[in-house]
Amino acid sequence: MRVMSFIGVLGLKGAIGLKTKNKELSPVHELLEKKYNGGFLNRREKIIPIILFFMAAVSVLTTLGIVLTLIFETFTFFGDVSIVEFFTATEWYPFSKTEAVYGIWPLVLGTLKITLIASLFAVPLGLAVALYLSEYAGARTRKIMKPILEVLAGVPTIVYGFFALTFVTPFLRGLFPSIELFNAISPGIVVGIMIIPTIVSLSEDALSSVPEPVRHGALAIGSTKWETASKVIFPAALSGILASIVLGISRAIGETMIVSIAAGSTPSAALNLTSSLQTMTSYIVQVTTGDAGFGTTIYYSIYAVGFTLFVFTLAMNVLAQFISKRFREEY
Amino acid sequence: MTLTAVKSKENNQAGQTENVLVYNTKDLNLWYGDHHALKNINLEINEREVTAIIGPSGCGKSTYIKTLNRMIDLVPGVKTNGSIEYRERDIFNKDFLVEELRTRVGMVFQKPNPFPKSIYENIAFGLKIHGIKNKQIINETVEKSLRGAALWEEVKDRIHEPAYGLSGGQQQRLCIARCLALEPDVILMDEPTSALDPVSTLKIEELIQELKQRYSIIIVTHNMQQAARISDRTAFFLNGEVVEYDVTDTIFNSPADSRTDDYISGRFG
Amino acid sequence: MENVERIKSEEMINRIDSRLTKNKVVKGLFFTATLFTSIILIVLLYRIIVQGAPYLSWDFLQNFASRRPEQAGIKAAVVGTIWMMAVVVPTAAIFGVGSAIYLEEYAGKNALTRWIQMNISNLAGVPSVVFGLLGLTIFVRLFGFGNSILAAGFTMSLLVLPVIIVASQEAIRAVPNELKEASYGLGATKWQTISRVVIPYAVPGIATGSILAFSRAIGETAPLIVVGIPTFVAFLPSGVFDSFTALPMQIYNWTSRPQEEFHNLAAAGIIVLLVVLIMMNSVAVWIRNRYQSR
Ligand SMILES: Nc1ncnc2c1ncn2[C@@H]1O[C@H](COP(=O)(O)OP(=O)(O)OP(=O)(O)O)[C@@H](O)[C@H]1O
Ligand SMILES: [Mg+2]
């Protein structure tokens, strides 16, 4: 509070031109001087918003840039490869010199496998943690868990990838020897770990924004905490919780490093989870790590894949916004 | 009808004045951390009466009423000693589960706090959590409770609509109906009309008069006329102590303590 | 009638025990989940420290990448990351705060503003690898920056821009109206009020959000790969148009090799990366706690 008023006072002094150190000019004097300099002041007042507007426009240009880039280069790609093949072929064999096949399905399936495992892992765990923190935990537990979740959220995905490859995979292979070195389960679980903080923090926000009196109303007629949480608070917070899950899933779809490191690079239309696979993201990484020359079909294929990926994540983000707007509870 | 209740009726019929107690508070002290909020409270509350609790802001009325159904447990760092007996059972005893206490003792809050559900679900909720699944019993209870809270006629055509669509006064009666569904023994009310307009207030006051036939009611109020109109007994709290507790007529017309007189006549602090 | 009611209520009372048991079981499960989540983090950190700590040495920090694990170091990667951040920090901060000021103080409440705002929130959900594709097309190819510090820095700046804008907007929105009114009341112009009252007051919030955004930029790998940043670099850059490598790229390179020794090096690199991130986050938390009371 004191800091605030301190800064505030400094700011006010600045605004009226009161120099704390240099007391030669009286504030009134300086104010008058400014009035006389009105021309410059006026011009500045007009130019600054324009500059700021162009800064804000950068975000719009970025979106535009992304969309246009993806569209143009994808078009170029479809000059070489038929769009029908792209959507209907069930094989992705870009590196074959003679008979390259570009059917996106194996990459989409790879992404879906990872996302499914990640959600199966992260949704129950994340909701359990969110419910524990908002309905059961005392202030101390919450104080301990908050930084833990923040650290989990801040760990770079390259680190999670390393963890998946060097710890989770060997661990799983110890339990189930049939799992191959590259598989869907280990990166799936680790992607799940990565999205837990998203799910927990957004769900917890939704749960704790249900007003306390509503909780008291349930407890006062003899509900247990679980009944209060599951039958009153959870349904009331449902839109926020669903949105958090959808956002988590969107992040899982776009996750790149964990799958590039631990899932392998074999586009596969098989449904099994224990062998090497490729996702949309890890295909882009594979191509850009190697040296597929600029202008080749393979080069353009990453844009077509990127575009598909972009559509998936955009759809999820829009869905999340729709859920939280459309079903927002008014308390 | 419970045994004690039967006895009380008989006594009344025999013209005796001896009453049955629902609550007996003995030497109750309560601290919020270091703040001594309730000091040596001794209070006997009768069955099937309206007991009003009055007193200036911050004197501990809410604290006391929240202690009666142990909602006070939700505040961290609260310490109590002394005892409160509900129907001769110590409510602080470990064997007396708060869930049971709160099933027997309903509570209506200052601001209406319906669940973000339909009107119907708001009332069915209590039954459902208590394991009553029979649709017919639930439907009957919903109607009966809404009638009991004088709300049925107003909402019978839209009981499946969200409770938040009701007016404040209707929401408060819905909260009363929510209590009634569990057939409680006692209903605690903490300034139930302070957030309502005069018409809604009047409706709730009339309702309290009705409910008194079947339930024991303890009500906190800032409104002297309200206390005088609806209560049988009144307790005057000041700085965490009970200054005076007596039949409402006595409290308002010939209080024993000058501080009560000062407060009631508005000559207070 | 009344008897029936009371009996119903006795039945209810009898069920409380089993309901409480259920509550206890659920609470236990939730607690286990919470504990498990914490244990994951502990295991992750423990594994990395055990694996990487023996490889941390002055030589490791001083050496360039090498094909022989015992001689390999992260000098080029650390210096490269610093160079890249020297581009990201000013670019993202200026554009981020500028956008936030525009949106909070100047923009009208109209469709255009809402559209920009929607743009920003959608941009925050675009996968980083897609930002890599944008950088590859625009900065590397179209502008001809090649796989330089500038190309990577600009790409990263765009990536973290939405985070900084949103954090700055929140900080600016939190400035009490009375302060602004006081300033206007003294005859200050709009820009004077913004630059001398609003911004100084919002700086802690802006700084906290920006530091978190920058630590994300330091750890991001995918956009760098897509932009074409090399992993094997044995020289230091001398300008923003030079090619370079960065910490996460070096870690990625070591992780993708089959030999155990390189994995240990990767772990050591991760420790360095995490130490940097933890330091940055501590500063952010320190600022937040220091100014939170208001
Ligand atoms: N959660 C709490 N923590 C600490 N002190 C509290 C808490 N709740 C109440 N108090 C204090 O205990 C005293 C009694 O409060 P209480 O709410 O019971 O008063 P009240 O008589 O209901 O007042 P009002 O008429 O304003 O509702 C007050 O001094 C109050 O500041
Ligand atoms: Mg009160």
Coordinates of N, CA and C and ligand atoms in Angstrom, one line a residue, chain B residues 57-58 60-63 110 190-191 220 222, ligand 2:
Chain B
S57 N -24.4 -3.9 15.9 CA -23.5 -4.5 15.0 C -22.2 -5.0 15.6
G58 N -21.7 -6.2 15.4 CA -20.5 -6.7 15.9 C -20.6 -7.3 17.3
G60 N -21.9 -10.1 18.2 CA -21.7 -11.5 18.2 C -23.0 -12.3 17.9
K61 N -24.0 -11.7 17.3 CA -25.3 -12.4 17.0 C -25.0 -13.5 16.0
S62 N -24.4 -13.1 14.9 CA -24.1 -14.1 13.8 C -23.2 -15.2 14.3
T63 N -22.2 -14.8 15.1 CA -21.3 -15.8 15.6 C -22.1 -16.8 16.4
Q110 N -28.4 -14.4 5.5 CA -28.8 -13.0 5.3 C -29.2 -12.7 3.9
D190 N -30.5 -15.8 10.0 CA -29.6 -14.6 10.3 C -30.0 -13.4 9.5
E191 N -30.7 -12.5 10.1 CA -31.2 -11.3 9.3 C -31.8 -11.7 8.0
V220 N -32.0 -13.8 14.1 CA -31.2 -12.6 14.3 C -31.9 -11.4 13.6
H222 N -32.0 -6.9 13.1 CA -31.7 -5.5 13.4 C -32.9 -4.7 13.6
Ligands
MG2 MG -24.3 -10.7 11.6

